[in-house]
Structure formats: structure tokens, C-alpha cells
Amino acid sequence: MISLIMATLGRKNEVDRCLQSLCMQTYTSFELIIVDQNPEQFLSDIIKKYKDKIHINHILTAEKGLSKARNIGLKYVHGDIIGFPDDDCVYRDDTLKNVVSFMRGDADAVTGTVISNLHQLPGNMVRNVNIYNVWRRGISFTIFFKRHVFEKVGYFDEMLGVGSGTVYGSGEETDYLIRILKAGFCLQNTDSILVWHPAVDYSNCKKAYNYSKGRMYVLNKHRYHFLFIQANIFWPLFKLIKNFYNIHKVRYCWYQFLGRLF
């Protein structure tokens, strides 16, 4: 059985679309734990629409923050495998089937691949993840791990993530994956597990700044090598030059750089 923890705030249509994709799964032994940070009746129509189609545990909370919500959800899991769909992502109909198939192997945890087209077909690529390539291979809504991983690694760092109340607007999933690796577990990345997600909004410069703050927090928390940290600081400038023709990307990259510099 798979336990899916979805934190949500301020979205209706996106949640409806995500739940619709869950109804289409060819693997059906899963529970959806919705940690709802909205007013009490905000999602009531959507929950009612799907409650007889998929197993939903709807948890209302006044606490805000992505990591806090995921930690609340982790207290209610019953599955042997745990995943964290974003409230605006969409699973292919074979996503969970492929998760279960992959996790029969040696991996304790896996990260899938983000797609922009739901017609893209799964592949058979498998990469081992380490503390350096995890920054490119670990997108939160594609992460799945076995229950014994959570029992050893514990909860998400609530200093990190959207809505945390700090400037560290990202990095909670990377921090968790690094902790998985440091605990000695096998973490792999594959393109057999595919998840659709909306494209990056390059007009949101505040988000770029806060995401970079979170990245630097994690790099320093885990005592990365000085040269690797410096490369991370100046990488947005390279992207800025590469995308000089697109003013939105230029501004986005500049705020990424500022978030990593100060």
C-alpha cells in the first residue's frame, strides 16, 4: 500500500485535477492524506466528489507551511511506501504502478522524472543519487520512500519550505534526501516514474529569492565543500547570461543570485 501526503492551500481546480489523475491509477492500493490548510469548507465539494472513488483522509489544520503539513500527514500513514504529490501535479495512470514495481528492487527511496507532456512514455533509466547530483535529481512531488526510511530519518525540517515563516522557501525535500543518504539508504532516480507539473513561473522573483535562501541553508547545514557552495552561488549568473534575450528569466536568475549571495 502507498500513502500519499498532499499539503494544500488556496487551490481548488488544481486539487480537483490531481485527484482526477489519482482516480485513473491502474494501481489502486493507496490512501490519500490531504493536509488542508484552508478554511473548513474550502475543499468540501471536492472531497465529497472523490471520497467514494479513492481512500481519502482529510485533515484540517490551522498551521501553515509545507513542511509542517507534510509532518502532520506523516503521523497518519498506513502504507509501506510514502509519497508527496503537490496539489497542482498530475500522475500518469501508470505512475503508482511503476513506483511499486521499482521499489521491489534494491532502492529504499526513489525520485522520478518531471514531464511537461502526459503522453511522454516511461523509460528504463536508473541512476544512483549522491549528495551532489541530488540537487538535480530530487524533486519533492516525485519522491517515494519505504516506511522504514521515515522511521529512521524522521520528519521534515520545518525551518524550510513554502509557508515556513522563514526566508528559506525551499530545500526541505533536498535536505530530507541528503539525510536519507547520510543514513546509509539506497536512493535512486528513474524515468520510469513520471509526474506532470506546471512550468516554472519566471515572473515570480520573490519566489526565486526565497528558494535560493533555502538552497544555501541546506548547503551550509550539511557542510558542503567551499568550492561547491561557491559554484552554487554563481551558477545563476551563468544562466542569466545564457538567457539574456528573455527579460523574465534574466530577472529571475538575478534574484536567484541575490538570494544565494546574501
CSV table of N, CA, C and O in Angstrom, one decimal, residues 48-160:
chain,number,residue,atom,x,y,z
A,48,LYS,N,-16.0,15.6,-1.3
A,48,LYS,CA,-17.3,14.9,-1.5
A,48,LYS,C,-17.3,14.2,-2.8
A,48,LYS,O,-17.8,13.0,-3.0
A,49,LYS,N,-16.8,14.9,-3.8
A,49,LYS,CA,-16.8,14.3,-5.2
A,49,LYS,C,-16.0,13.1,-5.3
A,49,LYS,O,-16.3,12.2,-6.1
A,50,TYR,N,-14.9,13.0,-4.5
A,50,TYR,CA,-13.9,11.9,-4.7
A,50,TYR,C,-13.9,10.8,-3.6
A,50,TYR,O,-13.2,9.8,-3.7
A,51,LYS,N,-14.6,11.1,-2.5
A,51,LYS,CA,-14.4,10.3,-1.3
A,51,LYS,C,-14.9,8.8,-1.5
A,51,LYS,O,-14.4,7.9,-0.8
A,52,ASP,N,-15.8,8.6,-2.5
A,52,ASP,CA,-16.2,7.2,-2.8
A,52,ASP,C,-15.4,6.5,-3.9
A,52,ASP,O,-15.6,5.4,-4.2
A,53,LYS,N,-14.4,7.3,-4.4
A,53,LYS,CA,-13.6,6.8,-5.5
A,53,LYS,C,-12.2,6.4,-5.1
A,53,LYS,O,-11.6,5.4,-5.6
A,54,ILE,N,-11.7,7.2,-4.1
A,54,ILE,CA,-10.4,6.9,-3.6
A,54,ILE,C,-10.4,7.0,-2.1
A,54,ILE,O,-11.3,7.7,-1.5
A,55,HIS,N,-9.5,6.4,-1.4
A,55,HIS,CA,-9.5,6.4,0.1
A,55,HIS,C,-8.8,7.8,0.5
A,55,HIS,O,-7.6,7.9,0.4
A,56,ILE,N,-9.6,8.7,1.0
A,56,ILE,CA,-9.1,10.0,1.4
A,56,ILE,C,-9.2,10.1,3.0
A,56,ILE,O,-10.3,9.9,3.6
A,57,ASN,N,-8.1,10.6,3.5
A,57,ASN,CA,-8.1,11.0,4.9
A,57,ASN,C,-7.9,12.5,4.9
A,57,ASN,O,-6.8,13.0,4.6
A,58,HIS,N,-9.0,13.3,5.2
A,58,HIS,CA,-9.0,14.7,5.1
A,58,HIS,C,-8.7,15.3,6.5
A,58,HIS,O,-9.5,15.2,7.4
A,59,ILE,N,-7.5,16.0,6.6
A,59,ILE,CA,-7.1,16.5,7.9
A,59,ILE,C,-7.0,18.1,7.8
A,59,ILE,O,-6.3,18.6,7.0
A,60,LEU,N,-7.8,18.7,8.5
A,60,LEU,CA,-7.8,20.2,8.6
A,60,LEU,C,-6.8,20.6,9.6
A,60,LEU,O,-6.7,20.1,10.7
A,61,THR,N,-6.0,21.7,9.3
A,61,THR,CA,-5.1,22.2,10.3
A,61,THR,C,-5.0,23.7,10.1
A,61,THR,O,-5.1,24.3,9.0
A,62,ALA,N,-4.8,24.4,11.2
A,62,ALA,CA,-4.7,25.9,11.2
A,62,ALA,C,-3.2,26.3,11.0
A,62,ALA,O,-2.9,27.4,10.7
A,63,GLU,N,-2.3,25.3,11.1
A,63,GLU,CA,-0.9,25.5,10.9
A,63,GLU,C,-0.6,25.7,9.5
A,63,GLU,O,-1.2,25.0,8.6
A,64,LYS,N,0.3,26.6,9.2
A,64,LYS,CA,0.7,26.9,7.8
A,64,LYS,C,2.1,26.5,7.6
A,64,LYS,O,2.9,26.5,8.5
A,65,GLY,N,2.4,26.1,6.3
A,65,GLY,CA,3.8,25.7,6.0
A,65,GLY,C,3.8,24.3,5.4
A,65,GLY,O,3.2,23.3,5.9
A,66,LEU,N,4.5,24.1,4.3
A,66,LEU,CA,4.6,22.9,3.6
A,66,LEU,C,5.2,21.8,4.4
A,66,LEU,O,4.7,20.7,4.5
A,67,SER,N,6.3,22.1,5.0
A,67,SER,CA,7.0,21.0,5.8
A,67,SER,C,6.1,20.6,7.1
A,67,SER,O,6.1,19.5,7.4
A,68,LYS,N,5.5,21.6,7.7
A,68,LYS,CA,4.6,21.3,8.8
A,68,LYS,C,3.5,20.4,8.4
A,68,LYS,O,3.1,19.5,9.1
A,69,ALA,N,2.9,20.7,7.2
A,69,ALA,CA,1.8,19.9,6.7
A,69,ALA,C,2.2,18.5,6.4
A,69,ALA,O,1.5,17.5,6.8
A,70,ARG,N,3.4,18.4,5.8
A,70,ARG,CA,3.8,17.0,5.5
A,70,ARG,C,4.1,16.2,6.8
A,70,ARG,O,3.9,15.0,6.9
A,71,ASN,N,4.7,16.9,7.8
A,71,ASN,CA,4.9,16.2,9.1
A,71,ASN,C,3.7,15.8,9.7
A,71,ASN,O,3.6,14.7,10.4
A,72,ILE,N,2.6,16.6,9.6
A,72,ILE,CA,1.3,16.2,10.2
A,72,ILE,C,0.8,15.0,9.4
A,72,ILE,O,0.4,14.0,10.1
A,73,GLY,N,0.9,15.0,8.1
A,73,GLY,CA,0.5,13.8,7.3
A,73,GLY,C,1.3,12.6,7.6
A,73,GLY,O,0.7,11.5,7.6
A,74,LEU,N,2.5,12.7,7.9
A,74,LEU,CA,3.4,11.5,8.2
A,74,LEU,C,2.9,10.8,9.5
A,74,LEU,O,3.1,9.6,9.6
A,75,LYS,N,2.2,11.5,10.3
A,75,LYS,CA,1.7,10.8,11.6
A,75,LYS,C,0.5,9.9,11.3
A,75,LYS,O,0.1,9.1,12.1
A,76,TYR,N,-0.1,10.0,10.1
A,76,TYR,CA,-1.3,9.2,9.7
A,76,TYR,C,-1.0,8.1,8.7
A,76,TYR,O,-2.0,7.5,8.3
A,77,VAL,N,0.2,7.9,8.3
A,77,VAL,CA,0.4,7.0,7.2
A,77,VAL,C,0.2,5.5,7.6
A,77,VAL,O,0.5,5.1,8.7
A,78,HIS,N,-0.3,4.7,6.7
A,78,HIS,CA,-0.5,3.3,6.9
A,78,HIS,C,0.3,2.5,5.9
A,78,HIS,O,0.4,1.3,6.0
A,79,GLY,N,0.8,3.1,4.8
A,79,GLY,CA,1.4,2.4,3.7
A,79,GLY,C,2.8,2.0,4.0
A,79,GLY,O,3.5,2.5,4.9
A,80,ASP,N,3.3,1.1,3.1
A,80,ASP,CA,4.7,0.6,3.1
A,80,ASP,C,5.6,1.6,2.3
A,80,ASP,O,6.8,1.5,2.5
A,81,ILE,N,4.9,2.4,1.5
A,81,ILE,CA,5.6,3.3,0.6
A,81,ILE,C,5.0,4.7,0.8
A,81,ILE,O,3.7,4.8,0.9
A,82,ILE,N,5.7,5.8,0.9
A,82,ILE,CA,5.2,7.1,1.2
A,82,ILE,C,5.6,8.0,0.0
A,82,ILE,O,6.8,8.0,-0.4
A,83,GLY,N,4.7,8.9,-0.4
A,83,GLY,CA,5.0,9.8,-1.5
A,83,GLY,C,4.3,11.2,-1.1
A,83,GLY,O,3.4,11.2,-0.3
A,84,PHE,N,4.7,12.2,-1.9
A,84,PHE,CA,4.3,13.6,-1.6
A,84,PHE,C,3.8,14.4,-2.8
A,84,PHE,O,4.5,15.3,-3.3
A,85,PRO,N,2.7,14.0,-3.4
A,85,PRO,CA,2.2,14.8,-4.6
A,85,PRO,C,1.9,16.2,-4.2
A,85,PRO,O,1.3,16.5,-3.1
A,86,ASP,N,2.4,17.2,-5.0
A,86,ASP,CA,1.9,18.6,-4.9
A,86,ASP,C,0.5,18.6,-5.3
A,86,ASP,O,-0.1,17.8,-6.0
A,87,ASP,N,-0.2,19.7,-4.8
A,87,ASP,CA,-1.6,19.8,-5.1
A,87,ASP,C,-1.9,20.3,-6.5
A,87,ASP,O,-3.0,20.3,-6.9
A,88,ASP,N,-0.8,20.6,-7.2
A,88,ASP,CA,-1.0,21.0,-8.6
A,88,ASP,C,-0.3,20.1,-9.6
A,88,ASP,O,-0.2,20.4,-10.8
A,89,CYS,N,0.1,18.9,-9.1
A,89,CYS,CA,0.7,18.0,-10.0
A,89,CYS,C,-0.3,17.0,-10.6
A,89,CYS,O,-1.4,16.9,-10.1
A,90,VAL,N,0.1,16.2,-11.6
A,90,VAL,CA,-0.8,15.2,-12.2
A,90,VAL,C,0.0,13.9,-12.4
A,90,VAL,O,1.1,14.0,-13.0
A,91,TYR,N,-0.5,12.8,-12.0
A,91,TYR,CA,0.1,11.5,-12.2
A,91,TYR,C,-0.3,10.9,-13.5
A,91,TYR,O,-1.5,11.0,-13.9
A,92,ARG,N,0.6,10.3,-14.3
A,92,ARG,CA,0.1,9.4,-15.3
A,92,ARG,C,-0.6,8.2,-14.7
A,92,ARG,O,-0.5,7.9,-13.5
A,93,ASP,N,-1.4,7.5,-15.5
A,93,ASP,CA,-2.2,6.4,-15.0
A,93,ASP,C,-1.4,5.3,-14.5
A,93,ASP,O,-1.8,4.4,-13.7
A,94,ASP,N,-0.1,5.2,-14.9
A,94,ASP,CA,0.8,4.1,-14.5
A,94,ASP,C,1.8,4.6,-13.5
A,94,ASP,O,2.7,3.8,-13.2
A,95,THR,N,1.7,5.8,-13.0
A,95,THR,CA,2.7,6.3,-12.0
A,95,THR,C,2.9,5.4,-10.8
A,95,THR,O,4.0,5.0,-10.5
A,96,LEU,N,1.8,5.2,-10.1
A,96,LEU,CA,1.9,4.4,-8.9
A,96,LEU,C,2.2,2.9,-9.1
A,96,LEU,O,3.0,2.3,-8.4
A,97,LYS,N,1.8,2.4,-10.2
A,97,LYS,CA,2.1,1.0,-10.6
A,97,LYS,C,3.6,0.9,-10.8
A,97,LYS,O,4.3,0.0,-10.4
A,98,ASN,N,4.2,1.9,-11.4
A,98,ASN,CA,5.6,1.9,-11.7
A,98,ASN,C,6.4,2.2,-10.4
A,98,ASN,O,7.6,1.7,-10.3
A,99,VAL,N,5.9,2.9,-9.5
A,99,VAL,CA,6.5,3.1,-8.2
A,99,VAL,C,6.6,1.7,-7.5
A,99,VAL,O,7.7,1.4,-7.0
A,100,VAL,N,5.5,1.0,-7.4
A,100,VAL,CA,5.5,-0.3,-6.7
A,100,VAL,C,6.5,-1.2,-7.4
A,100,VAL,O,7.3,-2.0,-6.7
A,101,SER,N,6.5,-1.3,-8.7
A,101,SER,CA,7.4,-2.2,-9.4
A,101,SER,C,8.9,-1.8,-9.2
A,101,SER,O,9.7,-2.7,-8.9
A,102,PHE,N,9.2,-0.5,-9.2
A,102,PHE,CA,10.6,-0.1,-8.9
A,102,PHE,C,11.0,-0.4,-7.5
A,102,PHE,O,12.1,-0.9,-7.3
A,103,MET,N,10.1,-0.2,-6.6
A,103,MET,CA,10.5,-0.4,-5.2
A,103,MET,C,10.6,-1.9,-4.8
A,103,MET,O,11.0,-2.2,-3.6
A,104,ARG,N,10.3,-2.8,-5.7
A,104,ARG,CA,10.6,-4.2,-5.4
A,104,ARG,C,12.1,-4.5,-5.5
A,104,ARG,O,12.6,-5.5,-5.2
A,105,GLY,N,12.9,-3.5,-6.1
A,105,GLY,CA,14.3,-3.7,-6.2
A,105,GLY,C,15.1,-3.3,-5.0
A,105,GLY,O,14.5,-3.3,-3.9
A,106,ASP,N,16.3,-2.9,-5.2
A,106,ASP,CA,17.2,-2.6,-4.1
A,106,ASP,C,17.0,-1.2,-3.4
A,106,ASP,O,17.5,-1.0,-2.3
A,107,ALA,N,16.3,-0.3,-4.1
A,107,ALA,CA,16.2,1.1,-3.6
A,107,ALA,C,15.3,1.2,-2.4
A,107,ALA,O,14.3,0.5,-2.3
A,108,ASP,N,15.8,2.0,-1.4
A,108,ASP,CA,15.0,2.3,-0.3
A,108,ASP,C,14.1,3.5,-0.6
A,108,ASP,O,13.1,3.7,0.1
A,109,ALA,N,14.6,4.3,-1.5
A,109,ALA,CA,13.9,5.6,-1.9
A,109,ALA,C,14.2,5.8,-3.3
A,109,ALA,O,15.2,5.4,-3.9
A,110,VAL,N,13.3,6.5,-4.0
A,110,VAL,CA,13.4,6.8,-5.4
A,110,VAL,C,12.9,8.2,-5.7
A,110,VAL,O,11.9,8.7,-5.0
A,111,THR,N,13.5,8.8,-6.7
A,111,THR,CA,12.9,10.1,-7.3
A,111,THR,C,12.6,9.8,-8.7
A,111,THR,O,13.4,9.2,-9.4
A,112,GLY,N,11.4,10.3,-9.1
A,112,GLY,CA,11.0,10.1,-10.5
A,112,GLY,C,11.4,11.3,-11.4
A,112,GLY,O,12.3,12.1,-11.0
A,113,THR,N,10.7,11.5,-12.5
A,113,THR,CA,11.1,12.5,-13.5
A,113,THR,C,9.9,13.4,-13.8
A,113,THR,O,8.8,12.9,-13.9
A,114,VAL,N,10.1,14.7,-13.9
A,114,VAL,CA,9.1,15.7,-14.1
A,114,VAL,C,8.9,15.7,-15.7
A,114,VAL,O,9.9,15.8,-16.4
A,115,ILE,N,7.6,15.7,-16.1
A,115,ILE,CA,7.3,15.8,-17.5
A,115,ILE,C,6.4,17.0,-17.8
A,115,ILE,O,5.7,17.5,-16.9
A,116,SER,N,6.5,17.5,-19.0
A,116,SER,CA,5.6,18.6,-19.4
A,116,SER,C,4.5,18.1,-20.3
A,116,SER,O,3.7,18.9,-20.8
A,117,ASN,N,4.5,16.8,-20.7
A,117,ASN,CA,3.6,16.2,-21.6
A,117,ASN,C,3.2,14.9,-21.0
A,117,ASN,O,4.0,14.0,-20.9
A,118,LEU,N,1.9,14.7,-20.7
A,118,LEU,CA,1.4,13.5,-20.1
A,118,LEU,C,1.5,12.3,-21.1
A,118,LEU,O,1.3,11.1,-20.7
A,119,HIS,N,1.7,12.6,-22.4
A,119,HIS,CA,1.8,11.5,-23.3
A,119,HIS,C,3.2,10.9,-23.4
A,119,HIS,O,3.5,9.9,-24.1
A,120,GLN,N,4.2,11.5,-22.7
A,120,GLN,CA,5.5,11.0,-22.6
A,120,GLN,C,5.5,9.6,-22.0
A,120,GLN,O,4.9,9.4,-20.9
A,121,LEU,N,6.2,8.7,-22.5
A,121,LEU,CA,6.2,7.3,-22.0
A,121,LEU,C,7.4,7.1,-21.1
A,121,LEU,O,8.4,7.7,-21.2
A,122,PRO,N,7.1,6.2,-20.1
A,122,PRO,CA,8.2,5.9,-19.1
A,122,PRO,C,9.4,5.2,-19.8
A,122,PRO,O,9.2,4.5,-20.8
A,123,GLY,N,10.6,5.4,-19.2
A,123,GLY,CA,11.8,4.8,-19.8
A,123,GLY,C,12.3,3.7,-18.8
A,123,GLY,O,11.5,3.3,-17.9
A,124,ASN,N,13.5,3.4,-18.9
A,124,ASN,CA,14.1,2.4,-18.1
A,124,ASN,C,15.5,2.8,-17.5
A,124,ASN,O,16.3,2.0,-17.1
A,125,MET,N,15.7,4.1,-17.5
A,125,MET,CA,16.9,4.7,-17.0
A,125,MET,C,16.9,4.6,-15.5
A,125,MET,O,15.9,5.0,-14.8
A,126,VAL,N,18.0,4.3,-14.8
A,126,VAL,CA,18.2,4.3,-13.4
A,126,VAL,C,19.5,4.9,-13.1
A,126,VAL,O,20.6,4.5,-13.6
A,127,ARG,N,19.6,5.9,-12.2
A,127,ARG,CA,20.8,6.5,-11.7
A,127,ARG,C,20.9,6.4,-10.2
A,127,ARG,O,19.9,6.6,-9.5
A,128,ASN,N,22.1,6.2,-9.7
A,128,ASN,CA,22.3,6.3,-8.3
A,128,ASN,C,22.4,7.7,-7.9
A,128,ASN,O,23.0,8.5,-8.6
A,129,VAL,N,21.8,8.1,-6.8
A,129,VAL,CA,21.8,9.5,-6.3
A,129,VAL,C,22.8,9.7,-5.2
A,129,VAL,O,22.8,8.8,-4.3
A,130,ASN,N,23.6,10.7,-5.3
A,130,ASN,CA,24.5,11.1,-4.2
A,130,ASN,C,24.3,12.5,-3.7
A,130,ASN,O,23.4,13.2,-4.2
A,131,ILE,N,25.1,12.9,-2.8
A,131,ILE,CA,24.9,14.2,-2.2
A,131,ILE,C,25.1,15.4,-3.1
A,131,ILE,O,24.7,16.6,-2.8
A,132,TYR,N,25.7,15.1,-4.3
A,132,TYR,CA,26.0,16.2,-5.2
A,132,TYR,C,24.9,16.2,-6.3
A,132,TYR,O,24.3,17.3,-6.6
A,133,ASN,N,24.6,15.1,-6.9
A,133,ASN,CA,23.6,15.1,-8.0
A,133,ASN,C,22.2,15.2,-7.5
A,133,ASN,O,21.2,15.3,-8.2
A,134,VAL,N,22.0,15.0,-6.1
A,134,VAL,CA,20.7,15.1,-5.6
A,134,VAL,C,20.0,16.4,-5.8
A,134,VAL,O,18.8,16.5,-5.9
A,135,TRP,N,20.8,17.5,-6.1
A,135,TRP,CA,20.2,18.8,-6.3
A,135,TRP,C,19.5,18.8,-7.7
A,135,TRP,O,18.7,19.7,-7.9
A,136,ARG,N,19.9,17.9,-8.6
A,136,ARG,CA,19.2,17.9,-9.9
A,136,ARG,C,18.2,16.7,-10.0
A,136,ARG,O,17.4,16.6,-10.9
A,137,ARG,N,18.3,15.8,-9.1
A,137,ARG,CA,17.5,14.5,-9.2
A,137,ARG,C,16.4,14.4,-8.1
A,137,ARG,O,15.7,13.4,-8.1
A,138,GLY,N,16.2,15.4,-7.3
A,138,GLY,CA,15.3,15.2,-6.2
A,138,GLY,C,14.2,16.3,-6.1
A,138,GLY,O,14.3,17.2,-5.4
A,139,ILE,N,13.2,16.1,-7.0
A,139,ILE,CA,12.0,17.0,-7.0
A,139,ILE,C,11.0,16.4,-6.0
A,139,ILE,O,10.6,15.2,-6.2
A,140,SER,N,10.4,17.2,-5.1
A,140,SER,CA,9.6,16.7,-4.0
A,140,SER,C,8.4,15.8,-4.4
A,140,SER,O,8.2,14.8,-3.8
A,141,PHE,N,7.7,16.3,-5.4
A,141,PHE,CA,6.5,15.6,-5.8
A,141,PHE,C,6.8,14.3,-6.6
A,141,PHE,O,5.8,13.6,-7.0
A,142,THR,N,8.1,14.0,-6.8
A,142,THR,CA,8.4,12.7,-7.5
A,142,THR,C,9.1,11.8,-6.5
A,142,THR,O,9.6,10.7,-6.9
A,143,ILE,N,9.2,12.1,-5.2
A,143,ILE,CA,9.9,11.3,-4.2
A,143,ILE,C,9.0,10.3,-3.6
A,143,ILE,O,7.8,10.6,-3.2
A,144,PHE,N,9.5,9.1,-3.5
A,144,PHE,CA,8.8,8.0,-2.8
A,144,PHE,C,9.9,7.2,-2.0
A,144,PHE,O,11.0,7.0,-2.5
A,145,PHE,N,9.5,6.9,-0.8
A,145,PHE,CA,10.4,6.1,0.0
A,145,PHE,C,9.7,5.1,0.9
A,145,PHE,O,8.5,5.2,1.1
A,146,LYS,N,10.4,4.0,1.3
A,146,LYS,CA,9.8,3.0,2.1
A,146,LYS,C,9.6,3.4,3.5
A,146,LYS,O,10.4,4.3,4.0
A,147,ARG,N,8.7,2.9,4.2
A,147,ARG,CA,8.3,3.3,5.5
A,147,ARG,C,9.5,3.3,6.5
A,147,ARG,O,9.6,4.1,7.3
A,148,HIS,N,10.3,2.2,6.4
A,148,HIS,CA,11.4,2.1,7.3
A,148,HIS,C,12.4,3.3,7.2
A,148,HIS,O,13.2,3.6,8.1
A,149,VAL,N,12.4,3.9,6.0
A,149,VAL,CA,13.3,5.1,5.8
A,149,VAL,C,12.8,6.2,6.7
A,149,VAL,O,13.6,6.9,7.5
A,150,PHE,N,11.5,6.5,6.7
A,150,PHE,CA,10.9,7.5,7.6
A,150,PHE,C,11.1,7.2,9.0
A,150,PHE,O,11.4,8.1,9.8
A,151,GLU,N,11.0,5.9,9.4
A,151,GLU,CA,11.1,5.5,10.8
A,151,GLU,C,12.5,5.8,11.3
A,151,GLU,O,12.7,6.0,12.5
A,152,LYS,N,13.5,5.9,10.4
A,152,LYS,CA,14.9,6.2,10.8
A,152,LYS,C,15.2,7.6,10.6
A,152,LYS,O,15.9,8.3,11.5
A,153,VAL,N,14.8,8.2,9.5
A,153,VAL,CA,15.2,9.6,9.2
A,153,VAL,C,14.4,10.6,9.9
A,153,VAL,O,14.9,11.7,10.3
A,154,GLY,N,13.1,10.3,10.1
A,154,GLY,CA,12.2,11.2,10.9
A,154,GLY,C,11.5,12.2,10.0
A,154,GLY,O,11.2,11.9,8.8
A,155,TYR,N,11.3,13.4,10.5
A,155,TYR,CA,10.4,14.4,9.9
A,155,TYR,C,11.1,15.4,9.1
A,155,TYR,O,12.4,15.6,9.2
A,156,PHE,N,10.4,16.2,8.3
A,156,PHE,CA,11.0,17.3,7.6
A,156,PHE,C,11.4,18.4,8.5
A,156,PHE,O,10.8,18.7,9.5
A,157,ASP,N,12.4,19.2,8.1
A,157,ASP,CA,12.9,20.4,8.8
A,157,ASP,C,11.9,21.5,8.6
A,157,ASP,O,11.8,22.0,7.4
A,158,GLU,N,11.2,21.9,9.6
A,158,GLU,CA,10.2,22.9,9.5
A,158,GLU,C,10.7,24.3,9.3
A,158,GLU,O,9.9,25.3,9.1
A,159,MET,N,12.0,24.5,9.3
A,159,MET,CA,12.6,25.8,9.0
A,159,MET,C,12.5,26.1,7.5
A,159,MET,O,12.7,27.2,7.0
A,160,LEU,N,12.3,25.0,6.7
A,160,LEU,CA,12.4,25.0,5.3
A,160,LEU,C,11.1,24.9,4.6
A,160,LEU,O,10.2,24.2,5.2
